[in-house]
Amino acid sequence: MSISTSAAPDTGRGPAEHDVRTQIIEAATAHFSHYGYDKTTVSDLAKAIGFSKAYIYKFFSSKQAIGEVICANCLGQIERDVLDALEGVQAPPERLRLLFTVIVASSLRLFFQDRRLYEIAVAAATDDWPSVQAYKHRIHQLVEEIIQAGRAAGVFESGTPLGNTSRAVYQVLVPYLNPVTLPHVSALHAEAPEALYQLVLRSLAPPA
Amino acid sequence: MSISTSAAPDTGRGPAEHDVRTQIIEAATAHFSHYGYDKTTVSDLAKAIGFSKAYIYKFFSSKQAIGEVICANCLGQIERDVLDALEGVQAPPERLRLLFTVIVASSLRLFFQDRRLYEIAVAAATDDWPSVQAYKHRIHQLVEEIIQAGRAAGVFESGTPLGNTSRAVYQVLVPYLNPVTLPHVSALHAEAPEALYQLVLRSLAPPA
């Protein structure tokens, strides 16, 4: 995965600042990959990059702020994979199937194939960082939008409260979004996301 | 929770051996609760109990064998809570509801209120100890029995393969059985098990 600072807030102070932020994020990612996120301090990072600690603090208020950018980039990549898969697909059941299967495949790839991201992802999930909260909120929203569209099209039942039902469906998905829980649930069998989708789809069936 | 050696294999060498095993398990549980399971060696344990290491090895082949008994007792307690709740309840939907709600409540209580069990439970779940494998197999079986009874009674659909459907329902439950994943999924909201049960129940509805 290429690292960019796309998720960093744009402070409008021009490309020079943007370049320094990018440089810090890239160096931090490389450093974390060797020494781990948990054990690295901002001082270690400053030494490794050749910047002063004070200079780094001009751009990022803490180690977590740097981790947040890396984490947000990673979650942003998973979301882009899902949205790319949904592009042009109209039928709500098929959109739900793609959400379940693509989000799990993409999370497995990003959290576990790129091991350097895993420790940051675990810290972010365990402490529920703002980037994680925002990501979970958007995925929950996406689930609700798909169910709402399915109800409007008459392919999903409309007898249950939308909020409760979308929360329950989101809840089935949650163990597969979290890097701590994912290895424990994905080990079950490769078809887990598809099987869960089929169960959820039956639960959404309109009365015959 | 009271610790017994009920889950230890009966080697038929009489009550004297049984008493020593009980004594070792009780001392080990107390020792683990102070020093943690991961950091304690059989030597530490031997010293603390006042037995020789060789004497402990006469009764348990390894530290994990001791942890296995404590873990099996804990899982046995969760299972008894579930079976007690199901006692006398005939209707398959109600049995499924009790399974979902009681197993989560009992797991939360045993894994997190009795903190000394948590570290052993995590080791057991992470390394998939035989006691954990057997427990998961029995819970999966219980799910399948309930679904099969519901099909026989005509209250659940019979159009899908029983094995696939019971595996998918079991899979919805899995994140709530594992001590590593449970805190991440149960934090969502207190009604999670009931909401998941309602979703699963709708997925099992027979064609109208």
mmCIF file of C-alpha atoms in Angstrom, chain A residues 122 125-126 136 157 160 164-165 167-172 174-176 178 180-182 184-185 188-189 191-193 195-196 198-200 202-204 207-208, chain B residues 122 125-126 136 157 160 164-165 167-172 174-176 178 180-182 184-185 188-189 191-193 195-196 198-200 202-204 207-208:
data_model
loop_
_atom_site.group_PDB
_atom_site.id
_atom_site.type_symbol
_atom_site.label_atom_id
_atom_site.label_comp_id
_atom_site.label_asym_id
_atom_site.label_seq_id
_atom_site.Cartn_x
_atom_site.Cartn_y
_atom_site.Cartn_z
ATOM 1 C CA VAL A 122 -4.807 -2.851 16.706
ATOM 2 C CA ALA A 125 -9.309 -0.388 17.201
ATOM 3 C CA THR A 126 -8.559 -1.046 20.865
ATOM 4 C CA LYS A 136 -17.416 2.440 11.518
ATOM 5 C CA GLU A 157 -39.104 -6.451 4.129
ATOM 6 C CA THR A 160 -39.199 -3.950 11.102
ATOM 7 C CA ASN A 164 -32.871 -1.695 14.468
ATOM 8 C CA THR A 165 -32.515 -3.893 11.413
ATOM 9 C CA ARG A 167 -27.868 -2.022 13.295
ATOM 10 C CA ALA A 168 -28.304 -5.791 13.601
ATOM 11 C CA VAL A 169 -26.950 -6.371 10.079
ATOM 12 C CA TYR A 170 -24.024 -4.041 10.784
ATOM 13 C CA GLN A 171 -23.438 -5.991 13.994
ATOM 14 C CA VAL A 172 -23.086 -9.254 12.047
ATOM 15 C CA VAL A 174 -18.516 -5.827 12.929
ATOM 16 C CA PRO A 175 -16.275 -8.783 13.937
ATOM 17 C CA TYR A 176 -14.930 -8.755 10.359
ATOM 18 C CA ASN A 178 -11.888 -5.066 13.545
ATOM 19 C CA VAL A 180 -8.278 -7.778 16.672
ATOM 20 C CA THR A 181 -11.362 -9.899 16.071
ATOM 21 C CA LEU A 182 -10.894 -10.587 12.343
ATOM 22 C CA HIS A 184 -10.447 -15.192 15.191
ATOM 23 C CA VAL A 185 -13.568 -15.153 13.014
ATOM 24 C CA LEU A 188 -13.596 -20.384 10.543
ATOM 25 C CA HIS A 189 -13.806 -20.918 6.807
ATOM 26 C CA GLU A 191 -16.833 -18.776 2.748
ATOM 27 C CA ALA A 192 -17.779 -17.075 6.044
ATOM 28 C CA PRO A 193 -18.656 -13.667 4.519
ATOM 29 C CA ALA A 195 -22.551 -17.553 4.298
ATOM 30 C CA LEU A 196 -23.288 -14.626 6.613
ATOM 31 C CA GLN A 198 -26.934 -15.435 2.700
ATOM 32 C CA LEU A 199 -28.243 -15.612 6.277
ATOM 33 C CA VAL A 200 -28.719 -11.835 6.415
ATOM 34 C CA ARG A 202 -32.926 -14.437 4.162
ATOM 35 C CA SER A 203 -33.573 -12.322 7.272
ATOM 36 C CA LEU A 204 -34.423 -9.377 4.979
ATOM 37 C CA PRO A 207 -43.333 -11.613 3.283
ATOM 38 C CA ALA A 208 -44.221 -13.907 0.371
ATOM 39 C CA VAL B 122 -7.220 -15.913 26.037
ATOM 40 C CA ALA B 125 -8.793 -19.380 22.581
ATOM 41 C CA THR B 126 -5.698 -18.072 20.782
ATOM 42 C CA LYS B 136 -17.115 -24.959 20.218
ATOM 43 C CA GLU B 157 -37.677 -23.114 6.928
ATOM 44 C CA THR B 160 -31.698 -24.632 2.830
ATOM 45 C CA ASN B 164 -24.845 -24.691 5.922
ATOM 46 C CA THR B 165 -27.589 -22.891 7.812
ATOM 47 C CA ARG B 167 -22.952 -23.209 10.492
ATOM 48 C CA ALA B 168 -23.959 -19.671 9.468
ATOM 49 C CA VAL B 169 -26.054 -19.224 12.631
ATOM 50 C CA TYR B 170 -23.206 -20.594 14.752
ATOM 51 C CA GLN B 171 -20.898 -18.167 12.969
ATOM 52 C CA VAL B 172 -23.051 -15.201 14.013
ATOM 53 C CA VAL B 174 -18.831 -17.162 17.443
ATOM 54 C CA PRO B 175 -17.530 -13.617 18.160
ATOM 55 C CA TYR B 176 -19.512 -13.755 21.431
ATOM 56 C CA ASN B 178 -14.328 -16.052 22.268
ATOM 57 C CA VAL B 180 -10.548 -12.110 22.769
ATOM 58 C CA THR B 181 -13.339 -10.967 20.479
ATOM 59 C CA LEU B 182 -16.146 -10.677 23.080
ATOM 60 C CA HIS B 184 -14.903 -5.798 21.056
ATOM 61 C CA VAL B 185 -18.370 -6.932 20.002
ATOM 62 C CA LEU B 188 -21.661 -2.255 20.866
ATOM 63 C CA HIS B 189 -24.810 -2.287 22.950
ATOM 64 C CA GLU B 191 -29.141 -5.637 23.393
ATOM 65 C CA ALA B 192 -26.690 -7.094 20.845
ATOM 66 C CA PRO B 193 -27.478 -10.789 21.547
ATOM 67 C CA ALA B 195 -30.922 -8.117 18.188
ATOM 68 C CA LEU B 196 -28.792 -10.806 16.563
ATOM 69 C CA GLN B 198 -34.130 -11.512 16.066
ATOM 70 C CA LEU B 199 -32.171 -11.229 12.808
ATOM 71 C CA VAL B 200 -31.346 -14.944 12.839
ATOM 72 C CA ARG B 202 -36.203 -13.847 10.649
ATOM 73 C CA SER B 203 -33.620 -15.649 8.491
ATOM 74 C CA LEU B 204 -35.105 -18.981 9.636
ATOM 75 C CA PRO B 207 -42.141 -19.409 3.525
ATOM 76 C CA ALA B 208 -45.524 -17.821 4.354
#
